[in-house]
Amino acid sequence: MSKKESQSLLPSLADYRDVPRTWKNDLLAGLTVSIVALPLALAFGVSSGAGAESGIVTAIIAGIVAAIFGGSHVQVSGPTGAMVVVLAPIIALHGAGALALVCLMAGAIVILAGVFRLGRTVGYIPWPVIEGFTLGIAVIIFLQQVPTATGTEPGESNNAVVSAVQSAMSAEMPKLAWSLGIVALVVVIMLVLLKLAPQFPGSLIAIVVATLVASLFDLPVDVIGELPSGLPAPTLPVLDPHMMGVLIGPAFAVAALAAIESLLSARIAATLTNSGSFNADRELVGQGLASVASGFFGGMPATGAIARTAVNIRGGAKTRLAAVVHSVLLLVIVLVGSGVVSQIPLAALAGVLMVTACRMVAPTTVRLVLRSTRSDAVIFLLTAIITISIDLIYAVLIGIVAAGFFSLRQLAKTSGVYREELPGEPVEGDERIAVFHLEGALFFGAADRLLERAEALRGVEVVVVRMAELQFLDATGAQAATEMITGLERRGITVLVKGVQPQHRALAERIGIFHSLRDQAHLFDNLDDAVAHARDHVARARAEREAEGGAG
């Protein structure tokens, strides 16, 4: 990708320059991923509370728009489990009518994030936070399927754990038994095919078998119900100022999730294929436009889908054509097969999502995080627990803050303030000279250590502060150094500073390190010169004391 292309936020013909060479692979990949996407799109639509139609519309409309305008050549976008986790309480609280407005507002926020070049900020999210976030989402997705799996209504609580318990407690026979039977059938088929024939679309096959069983035996289970035989007409959401004010918080949460998940998926995709790197800012613009377009057609906010993107890549996708084909094929299914799709048992979709949730979390990855460092394990568990119990956006923010805290604490531990011996042969009076060696980082997390060492000095006339090996200096560290010098000088102790690095000089000048010295000649570039000056100072002071004693 050229520099000019990487800076562009708009599509270009260069996006399709490889299509004449790769179109066969792209068509096959698009077919494969559409088979995988169909049951997931239906299931995520139902699970969110917006309905199966909303899920399939999102996969079609948002999938095409994100493929054309996004920054990745192989990303597949649509409804995802993480987005369902955020949307379900919004729809439960404000109704499905608020969905279009949330799509519009969240999409606009994501577009602005791309325009202002915020795409690379996702790289600042630590790995334990991402994995804890993923684990928490997986648990919530699983729990959200409990009402559908047991043939009951969702619980009254907004907390996924409490709601799942409430739903399970209200289940009644024989509907409970039949619904759980359908779930078990789907789970068994998916797991067996995953083990014996992973090349087959296990979720689709499981859905077909469960639908046939439910229809042939006329089982008393809930089904998707009637679906339109085409896409709904686009409509502009009602821009009610009051409702927009109410939804601004949820819209930012949706936008943050859409940006994070899409960029993570695109970043992973770039490591799995040689189709080229991705443009993070353009990806945000594309995903924002996808959510806006989806809202016009009654869909949900979209994100890049990691699992479907991986299927796309494994299927041989090389260009955006594959993702476009996936959406077009889903549209064909809606146009010609809506009657068949309407008979799919909801419990079968719950089974698909339960398996999907379990597969989101790799046990080996969890073990790696937990065994890495104690702080990383704490961050991982904290993020997961907050995601499940409170809110996934808060979980990411708190996880990042916790990661920053532990990183700063570790950085503070590696920062050193040492008193060391004077170089060369010792001479009389060296005991009155202290050499402080600063290394690592002198910042707000380590500044107190410097002041404590200075306060503890006794019987010293000169302090040499070595700063040549100081790698990082912030304003708090510079202020601490200034306070130390000022305090020592006030006690009659002369301070010499040696080796301020060029990158630290401007800050040291602004904060006052240099001005706090008794004389600007007390700033040295060479340690031997500084020590020689210190010894000379001690010798002169001793001579003065002796002269005063003789005169007395």
Coordinates of C-alpha atoms in Angstrom, one line a residue:
M1 CA 0.0 0.0 0.0
S2 CA 1.5 3.3 -1.0
K3 CA 1.7 6.3 1.3
K4 CA -0.9 8.1 -0.7
E5 CA -3.3 5.2 -0.5
S6 CA -2.7 4.7 3.2
Q7 CA -3.6 8.3 3.9
S8 CA -6.9 8.2 2.0
L9 CA -10.2 7.6 3.7
L10 CA -12.1 6.9 0.5
P11 CA -12.4 3.9 -1.8
S12 CA -10.3 3.8 -5.0
L13 CA -9.9 1.5 -8.0
A14 CA -6.7 0.3 -6.5
D15 CA -8.8 -1.6 -4.0
Y16 CA -9.8 -4.0 -6.8
R17 CA -6.6 -4.2 -8.9
D18 CA -6.1 -7.9 -7.9
V19 CA -9.6 -9.0 -8.7
P20 CA -8.9 -10.2 -12.2
R21 CA -6.4 -12.6 -10.7
T22 CA -8.2 -13.6 -7.5
W23 CA -11.9 -13.5 -8.3
K24 CA -12.4 -17.2 -8.2
N25 CA -11.0 -17.5 -4.7
D26 CA -13.0 -14.5 -3.6
L27 CA -16.2 -15.9 -4.9
L28 CA -15.6 -19.2 -3.1
A29 CA -14.6 -17.4 0.1
G30 CA -17.7 -15.2 -0.1
L31 CA -19.9 -18.3 -0.5
T32 CA -18.3 -20.0 2.5
V33 CA -18.6 -17.1 4.8
S34 CA -22.2 -16.4 3.8
I35 CA -23.1 -20.0 4.9
V36 CA -21.4 -19.4 8.3
A37 CA -22.9 -15.9 8.6
L38 CA -26.6 -16.7 8.0
P39 CA -27.3 -18.5 11.3
L40 CA -25.2 -16.1 13.3
A41 CA -26.9 -13.0 11.8
L42 CA -30.3 -14.5 12.6
A43 CA -29.2 -15.5 16.1
F44 CA -27.6 -12.2 17.0
G45 CA -30.7 -10.3 15.7
V46 CA -33.0 -12.4 18.0
S47 CA -30.6 -12.2 20.9
S48 CA -30.4 -8.4 20.8
G49 CA -34.2 -8.0 20.9
A50 CA -34.4 -6.4 17.5
G51 CA -35.5 -9.5 15.7
A52 CA -34.0 -11.9 13.2
E53 CA -34.8 -9.5 10.4
S54 CA -32.6 -6.8 11.9
G55 CA -29.7 -9.2 12.1
I56 CA -29.9 -10.4 8.5
V57 CA -30.4 -6.8 7.3
T58 CA -27.2 -5.7 9.2
A59 CA -25.2 -8.5 7.6
I60 CA -26.4 -7.5 4.1
I61 CA -26.4 -3.7 4.2
A62 CA -23.5 -3.1 6.7
G63 CA -21.5 -5.9 5.2
I64 CA -21.5 -4.4 1.7
V65 CA -20.9 -0.8 2.9
A66 CA -18.0 -1.8 5.2
A67 CA -16.5 -4.0 2.5
I68 CA -16.4 -1.1 0.1
F69 CA -15.5 1.8 2.4
G70 CA -13.5 0.0 5.1
G71 CA -9.8 -0.1 5.5
S72 CA -9.3 -3.8 5.3
H73 CA -9.2 -5.9 2.2
V74 CA -10.6 -9.1 3.8
Q75 CA -12.7 -7.9 6.8
V76 CA -16.2 -9.2 7.0
S77 CA -18.6 -7.0 9.0
G78 CA -22.1 -7.5 10.4
P79 CA -23.9 -8.1 13.7
T80 CA -21.6 -9.5 16.4
G81 CA -22.0 -11.0 19.9
A82 CA -20.2 -8.1 21.5
M83 CA -22.6 -5.6 20.0
V84 CA -25.5 -7.6 21.1
V85 CA -24.3 -7.4 24.6
V86 CA -24.5 -3.6 24.4
L87 CA -27.6 -3.4 22.4
A88 CA -29.8 -5.7 24.4
P89 CA -30.2 -3.5 27.4
I90 CA -30.6 -0.4 25.2
I91 CA -33.5 -2.0 23.3
A92 CA -35.0 -3.4 26.5
L93 CA -35.0 0.1 28.1
H94 CA -35.8 2.3 25.1
G95 CA -37.6 -0.1 22.7
A96 CA -36.7 -1.2 19.2
G97 CA -37.7 2.2 17.9
A98 CA -34.5 3.7 19.4
L99 CA -32.3 1.3 17.4
A100 CA -32.2 3.4 14.2
L101 CA -31.3 6.6 16.1
V102 CA -28.5 4.7 18.0
C103 CA -27.2 3.4 14.6
L104 CA -27.1 7.0 13.2
M105 CA -25.5 8.6 16.2
A106 CA -23.0 5.8 16.9
G107 CA -22.1 5.6 13.2
A108 CA -21.5 9.4 13.1
I109 CA -19.2 9.2 16.1
V110 CA -17.1 6.4 14.5
I111 CA -16.9 8.3 11.3
L112 CA -15.6 11.4 13.1
A113 CA -13.0 9.2 14.9
G114 CA -11.7 8.1 11.6
V115 CA -11.7 11.6 10.1
F116 CA -9.7 12.8 13.1
R117 CA -7.2 9.9 12.6
L118 CA -7.9 8.1 15.9
G119 CA -7.6 4.6 14.3
R120 CA -4.2 3.7 15.8
T121 CA -5.3 4.3 19.4
V122 CA -6.6 0.7 19.7
G123 CA -3.0 -0.3 19.8
Y124 CA -2.8 1.1 23.3
I125 CA -5.2 -1.5 24.7
P126 CA -3.2 -4.1 26.5
W127 CA -3.4 -7.8 25.7
P128 CA -4.8 -8.9 29.1
V129 CA -7.6 -6.2 28.8
I130 CA -8.5 -7.6 25.3
E131 CA -8.6 -11.2 26.5
G132 CA -10.6 -10.3 29.7
F133 CA -13.0 -8.3 27.6
T134 CA -13.5 -11.3 25.3
L135 CA -14.0 -13.7 28.1
G136 CA -16.6 -11.4 29.7
I137 CA -18.5 -11.0 26.4
A138 CA -18.5 -14.8 25.8
V139 CA -20.0 -15.3 29.2
I140 CA -22.7 -12.7 28.6
I141 CA -23.6 -14.1 25.2
F142 CA -24.0 -17.5 26.7
L143 CA -26.2 -16.3 29.5
Q144 CA -28.3 -14.2 27.1
Q145 CA -29.3 -17.4 25.4
V146 CA -30.8 -18.9 28.5
P147 CA -34.4 -17.5 28.0
T148 CA -34.5 -18.8 24.4
A149 CA -32.9 -22.1 25.3
T150 CA -35.5 -22.7 28.1
G151 CA -38.5 -21.4 26.1
T152 CA -39.1 -18.5 28.6
E153 CA -39.1 -14.7 28.6
P154 CA -36.0 -12.7 29.5
G155 CA -35.7 -11.9 33.2
E156 CA -36.5 -8.4 34.5
S157 CA -32.9 -7.6 35.5
N158 CA -30.5 -5.8 33.2
N159 CA -27.6 -7.9 34.6
A160 CA -27.0 -11.0 32.4
V161 CA -26.4 -13.3 35.3
V162 CA -29.5 -12.3 37.3
S163 CA -31.7 -12.3 34.2
A164 CA -30.5 -15.8 33.2
V165 CA -31.4 -17.1 36.7
Q166 CA -34.8 -15.4 36.6
S167 CA -35.6 -16.9 33.2
A168 CA -34.5 -20.4 34.2
M169 CA -36.6 -20.2 37.4
S170 CA -39.7 -19.4 35.3
A171 CA -39.3 -22.3 32.9
E172 CA -42.1 -24.9 32.7
M173 CA -42.5 -28.4 31.3
P174 CA -42.9 -29.7 28.6
K175 CA -41.7 -26.7 26.7
L176 CA -38.5 -26.6 28.7
A177 CA -37.6 -30.2 27.8
W178 CA -38.3 -29.7 24.1
S179 CA -36.4 -26.4 23.9
L180 CA -33.4 -27.9 25.7
G181 CA -33.6 -30.9 23.4
I182 CA -33.3 -28.7 20.4
V183 CA -30.3 -26.9 22.0
A184 CA -28.6 -30.2 22.8
L185 CA -29.1 -31.5 19.3
V186 CA -27.5 -28.4 17.7
V187 CA -24.6 -28.4 20.2
V188 CA -23.9 -32.1 19.5
I189 CA -24.0 -31.7 15.8
M190 CA -21.7 -28.7 15.8
L191 CA -19.2 -30.3 18.1
V192 CA -19.1 -33.6 16.2
L193 CA -18.7 -31.9 12.9
L194 CA -16.0 -29.6 14.3
K195 CA -14.1 -32.6 15.5
L196 CA -14.7 -35.0 12.5
A197 CA -15.3 -32.7 9.5
P198 CA -14.3 -29.1 10.3
Q199 CA -14.5 -28.1 6.7
F200 CA -18.3 -28.4 6.8
P201 CA -20.5 -25.5 8.1
G202 CA -21.5 -27.1 11.4
S203 CA -23.8 -24.3 12.5
L204 CA -25.8 -24.3 9.2
I205 CA -26.1 -28.1 9.2
A206 CA -27.2 -28.1 12.8
I207 CA -29.9 -25.4 12.1
V208 CA -31.2 -27.4 9.1
V209 CA -31.4 -30.7 11.1
A210 CA -33.1 -29.0 14.1
T211 CA -35.6 -27.2 11.9
L212 CA -36.5 -30.5 10.1
V213 CA -36.9 -32.3 13.5
A214 CA -39.1 -29.6 14.9
S215 CA -41.3 -29.4 11.8
L216 CA -41.6 -33.2 11.3
F217 CA -42.6 -33.9 14.9
D218 CA -44.5 -30.6 15.3
L219 CA -42.6 -29.8 18.5
P220 CA -44.0 -27.1 20.8
V221 CA -41.1 -24.7 20.4
D222 CA -40.9 -21.1 19.4
V223 CA -39.8 -20.3 15.8
I224 CA -38.4 -17.2 14.1
G225 CA -41.7 -16.4 12.5
E226 CA -42.6 -14.6 9.3
L227 CA -39.9 -12.6 7.6
P228 CA -40.2 -10.1 4.8
S229 CA -39.3 -11.5 1.4
G230 CA -37.0 -8.6 0.7
L231 CA -35.2 -5.7 2.2
P232 CA -37.3 -3.0 4.0
A233 CA -37.5 0.4 2.4
P234 CA -34.9 2.8 3.8
T235 CA -36.3 5.4 6.3
L236 CA -34.8 8.3 8.1
P237 CA -34.9 8.0 11.9
V238 CA -36.9 10.6 13.7
L239 CA -34.3 13.1 15.1
D240 CA -36.0 13.8 18.4
P241 CA -33.7 16.1 20.4
H242 CA -34.9 14.7 23.7
M243 CA -34.4 11.1 22.7
M244 CA -31.0 12.0 21.2
G245 CA -30.0 13.5 24.6
V246 CA -31.2 10.3 26.3
L247 CA -29.3 8.1 23.9
I248 CA -26.0 10.0 23.7
G249 CA -24.4 7.8 26.4
P250 CA -25.5 4.5 24.8
A251 CA -24.4 5.8 21.4
F252 CA -20.9 6.5 22.6
A253 CA -20.8 3.1 24.2
V254 CA -21.9 1.5 20.9
A255 CA -19.4 3.6 18.9
A256 CA -16.5 2.7 21.2
L257 CA -17.3 -1.0 20.9
A258 CA -17.7 -0.8 17.2
A259 CA -14.3 1.0 16.8
I260 CA -12.5 -1.3 19.2
E261 CA -13.8 -4.6 17.8
S262 CA -13.5 -3.6 14.2
L263 CA -9.9 -2.5 14.5
L264 CA -8.9 -5.5 16.6
S265 CA -10.5 -7.8 13.9
A266 CA -8.8 -5.9 11.1
R267 CA -5.5 -6.0 12.9
I268 CA -5.8 -9.8 13.4
A269 CA -6.8 -10.2 9.8
A270 CA -3.7 -8.4 8.6
T271 CA -1.5 -10.9 10.5
L272 CA -3.4 -13.9 8.9
T273 CA -3.1 -12.9 5.3
N274 CA -0.6 -11.4 2.8
S275 CA -3.3 -9.2 1.2
G276 CA -1.7 -6.1 2.6
S277 CA -2.0 -4.0 5.7
F278 CA -5.1 -2.2 6.7
N279 CA -5.8 1.6 7.0
A280 CA -7.1 2.0 10.6
D281 CA -8.7 5.4 10.0
R282 CA -10.4 4.4 6.8
E283 CA -11.7 1.3 8.7
L284 CA -13.4 3.5 11.2
V285 CA -15.0 5.6 8.5
G286 CA -16.2 2.5 6.7
Q287 CA -17.6 1.0 9.9
G288 CA -19.3 4.2 10.8
L289 CA -20.9 4.5 7.3
A290 CA -22.0 0.8 7.6
S291 CA -23.8 1.5 10.9
V292 CA -25.5 4.6 9.5
A293 CA -26.7 2.7 6.4
S294 CA -27.8 -0.3 8.5
G295 CA -29.9 2.0 10.7
F296 CA -31.7 3.4 7.6
F297 CA -32.9 -0.1 6.7
G298 CA -33.9 -1.2 10.3
G299 CA -30.6 -3.0 11.0
M300 CA -28.2 -2.8 14.0
P301 CA -24.8 -1.1 14.4
A302 CA -22.1 -3.2 12.7
T303 CA -18.6 -4.1 13.6
G304 CA -15.9 -6.2 12.0
A305 CA -16.5 -9.8 12.9
I306 CA -13.4 -11.7 13.9
A307 CA -14.8 -15.2 13.4
R308 CA -16.3 -14.5 10.0
T309 CA -13.2 -12.6 8.9
A310 CA -11.1 -15.6 9.8
V311 CA -13.4 -17.9 7.8
N312 CA -13.1 -15.5 4.9
I313 CA -9.3 -15.6 5.0
R314 CA -9.2 -19.4 5.4
G315 CA -11.6 -19.6 2.4
G316 CA -9.0 -17.9 0.2
A317 CA -10.2 -14.3 0.2
K318 CA -7.8 -11.8 -1.3
T319 CA -9.9 -8.7 -2.0
R320 CA -13.0 -6.9 -0.9
L321 CA -15.0 -8.8 -3.5
A322 CA -15.3 -11.8 -1.0
A323 CA -17.1 -9.7 1.6
V324 CA -19.4 -8.1 -1.0
V325 CA -20.3 -11.6 -2.3
H326 CA -21.1 -12.8 1.2
S327 CA -23.6 -10.0 1.6
V328 CA -25.1 -10.4 -1.8
L329 CA -25.7 -14.2 -1.2
L330 CA -27.4 -13.4 2.1
L331 CA -29.7 -11.0 0.2
V332 CA -30.5 -13.8 -2.3
I333 CA -31.4 -16.1 0.6
V334 CA -33.8 -13.5 2.0
L335 CA -35.4 -13.0 -1.4
V336 CA -36.0 -16.7 -2.2
G337 CA -35.9 -18.5 1.1
S338 CA -37.6 -16.3 3.8
G339 CA -40.4 -18.9 4.2
V340 CA -38.0 -21.7 5.1
V341 CA -35.9 -19.4 7.4
S342 CA -39.1 -18.4 9.3
Q343 CA -39.5 -22.0 10.5
I344 CA -36.1 -22.2 12.3
P345 CA -36.6 -22.8 16.0
L346 CA -35.3 -20.0 18.3
A347 CA -33.8 -22.7 20.5
A348 CA -31.6 -23.8 17.6
L349 CA -30.2 -20.3 17.3
A350 CA -29.6 -20.2 21.0
G351 CA -27.6 -23.5 20.7
V352 CA -25.5 -21.9 17.9
L353 CA -24.6 -18.9 20.0
M354 CA -23.9 -21.0 23.1
V355 CA -21.3 -22.9 21.1
T356 CA -20.0 -19.7 19.5
A357 CA -19.6 -18.1 23.0
C358 CA -17.6 -21.1 24.3
R359 CA -15.4 -21.1 21.2
M360 CA -14.6 -17.4 21.7
V361 CA -12.4 -18.2 24.6
A362 CA -9.3 -20.4 24.0
P363 CA -8.3 -22.2 27.2
T364 CA -4.6 -22.0 26.2
T365 CA -4.9 -18.2 25.9
V366 CA -6.5 -18.0 29.4
R367 CA -3.7 -20.1 30.8
L368 CA -1.1 -18.0 29.1
V369 CA -2.5 -14.8 30.6
L370 CA -2.9 -16.2 34.1
R371 CA 0.6 -17.6 34.1
S372 CA 2.3 -14.5 32.6
T373 CA 2.6 -12.1 35.5
R374 CA 0.5 -11.5 38.6
S375 CA -0.5 -8.0 37.5
D376 CA -1.5 -9.2 34.0
A377 CA -3.6 -11.9 35.6
V378 CA -5.3 -9.3 37.9
I379 CA -6.0 -7.1 34.9
F380 CA -7.5 -10.0 32.9
L381 CA -9.8 -11.1 35.7
L382 CA -10.8 -7.6 36.6
T383 CA -11.7 -6.7 33.1
A384 CA -13.7 -10.0 32.7
I385 CA -15.6 -9.5 36.0
I386 CA -16.5 -5.9 35.3
T387 CA -17.6 -6.8 31.8
I388 CA -20.0 -9.4 33.2
S389 CA -21.3 -7.5 36.2
I390 CA -21.3 -3.9 35.2
D391 CA -20.5 -2.7 31.6
L392 CA -18.1 -3.8 28.9
I393 CA -17.0 -0.2 28.0
Y394 CA -16.3 0.6 31.7
A395 CA -14.4 -2.7 31.8
V396 CA -12.1 -1.7 29.0
L397 CA -11.5 1.7 30.5
I398 CA -10.9 0.3 34.0
G399 CA -8.7 -2.4 32.5
I400 CA -6.6 0.2 30.7
V401 CA -6.3 2.3 33.9
A402 CA -5.3 -0.8 35.9
A403 CA -2.7 -1.8 33.2
G404 CA -1.3 1.7 33.3
F405 CA -1.1 1.6 37.1
F406 CA 0.8 -1.7 37.2
S407 CA 3.1 -0.5 34.3
L408 CA 3.9 2.7 36.2
R409 CA 4.5 0.8 39.4
Q410 CA 6.9 -1.6 37.5
L411 CA 8.6 1.4 35.9
A412 CA 9.0 3.0 39.3
K413 CA 10.7 -0.2 40.6
T414 CA 13.2 -0.1 37.7
S415 CA 14.0 3.5 38.4
G416 CA 17.1 3.9 40.6
V417 CA 18.4 6.6 42.9
Y418 CA 21.8 5.2 44.1
R419 CA 24.6 6.6 46.2
E420 CA 27.9 5.4 44.7
E421 CA 31.6 5.6 45.5
L422 CA 33.7 8.4 44.0
P423 CA 35.8 7.4 41.0
G424 CA 39.6 7.0 41.4
E425 CA 41.8 6.8 44.5
P426 CA 40.1 8.1 47.6
V427 CA 41.5 11.4 49.0
E428 CA 41.0 13.2 52.3
G429 CA 37.5 14.7 52.5
D430 CA 35.8 12.3 50.1
E431 CA 33.5 11.3 53.0
R432 CA 31.9 14.8 52.7
I433 CA 31.0 14.2 49.0
A434 CA 27.9 12.2 47.9
V435 CA 27.4 11.0 44.3
F436 CA 23.8 10.3 43.5
H437 CA 23.3 8.2 40.4
L438 CA 19.9 8.5 38.7
E439 CA 18.8 5.9 36.2
G440 CA 15.7 4.6 34.5
A441 CA 12.8 7.0 34.8
L442 CA 12.4 10.0 37.1
F443 CA 8.6 10.6 37.0
F444 CA 5.7 11.2 39.3
G445 CA 5.8 7.5 40.4
A446 CA 9.4 7.7 41.6
A447 CA 10.0 11.3 42.5
D448 CA 9.4 10.8 46.3
R449 CA 12.3 8.4 46.4
L450 CA 14.8 11.1 45.3
L451 CA 13.5 13.5 47.9
E452 CA 13.7 10.9 50.6
R453 CA 17.4 10.1 49.8
A454 CA 18.3 13.8 49.9
E455 CA 16.5 14.3 53.2
A456 CA 18.5 11.5 54.7
L457 CA 21.9 13.0 53.9
R458 CA 24.1 13.9 56.9
G459 CA 27.7 15.2 57.2
V460 CA 27.9 16.0 53.5
E461 CA 29.1 19.3 51.9
V462 CA 28.8 18.5 48.2
V463 CA 26.3 16.4 46.3
V464 CA 27.0 15.4 42.7
V465 CA 23.8 14.3 40.8
R466 CA 24.5 12.1 37.8
M467 CA 21.7 12.3 35.2
A468 CA 23.4 10.8 32.1
E469 CA 21.6 7.5 32.4
L470 CA 18.2 8.9 33.1
Q471 CA 16.0 7.7 30.2
F472 CA 12.8 9.4 31.0
L473 CA 12.0 12.7 32.9
D474 CA 8.6 14.2 33.3
A475 CA 7.5 17.5 34.9
T476 CA 7.0 15.9 38.4
G477 CA 10.4 14.3 38.2
A478 CA 12.0 17.6 37.2
Q479 CA 10.2 19.4 39.9
A480 CA 11.4 16.9 42.5
A481 CA 15.0 17.4 41.3
T482 CA 14.5 21.1 41.6
E483 CA 13.1 20.8 45.2
M484 CA 16.0 18.5 46.1
I485 CA 18.6 20.9 44.9
T486 CA 16.9 23.9 46.5
G487 CA 16.6 22.0 49.8
L488 CA 20.2 20.9 49.8
E489 CA 21.5 24.3 49.0
R490 CA 19.3 25.8 51.8
R491 CA 21.1 23.4 54.2
G492 CA 24.4 24.7 52.9
I493 CA 25.2 21.7 50.7
T494 CA 26.6 22.5 47.3
V495 CA 24.9 20.6 44.4
L496 CA 26.7 19.8 41.2
V497 CA 24.7 18.3 38.3
K498 CA 26.3 16.2 35.7
G499 CA 25.2 14.8 32.4
V500 CA 21.7 16.2 31.7
Q501 CA 20.7 14.6 28.4
P502 CA 19.8 16.8 25.4
Q503 CA 16.2 15.7 25.3
H504 CA 15.7 16.6 28.9
R505 CA 17.4 20.1 28.8
A506 CA 14.4 22.0 27.7
L507 CA 12.2 20.6 30.5
A508 CA 15.0 21.0 33.1
E509 CA 15.3 24.7 32.0
R510 CA 11.6 25.4 32.2
I511 CA 11.0 23.7 35.5
G512 CA 14.0 25.3 37.2
I513 CA 16.7 22.6 37.7
F514 CA 19.4 24.8 36.3
H515 CA 18.2 28.0 38.1
S516 CA 18.2 26.2 41.4
L517 CA 21.9 25.7 41.3
R518 CA 24.1 28.1 43.2
D519 CA 26.2 28.8 40.2
Q520 CA 25.7 27.8 36.5
A521 CA 29.3 26.6 36.6
H522 CA 28.0 23.7 38.7
L523 CA 26.6 22.1 35.6
F524 CA 29.0 19.5 34.2
D525 CA 29.3 17.1 31.2
N526 CA 32.1 15.0 32.6
L527 CA 32.0 13.1 36.0
D528 CA 35.8 13.5 36.6
D529 CA 35.4 17.3 36.3
A530 CA 32.5 17.3 38.6
V531 CA 34.3 15.2 41.2
A532 CA 37.4 17.4 40.9
H533 CA 35.3 20.5 41.5
A534 CA 33.7 18.8 44.5
R535 CA 37.0 17.8 46.1
D536 CA 38.4 21.3 45.5
H537 CA 35.3 22.8 47.2
V538 CA 35.7 20.5 50.2
A539 CA 39.5 21.3 50.4
R540 CA 38.8 25.0 50.3
A541 CA 36.1 24.7 53.0
R542 CA 38.4 22.7 55.2
A543 CA 41.2 25.3 54.7
E544 CA 38.8 28.1 55.6
R545 CA 37.7 26.3 58.8
E546 CA 41.3 25.7 59.8
A547 CA 42.2 29.4 59.1
E548 CA 39.2 30.5 61.2
G549 CA 40.3 28.1 64.0
G550 CA 43.9 29.4 63.9
A551 CA 42.8 32.9 64.1
G552 CA 40.5 32.1 67.0

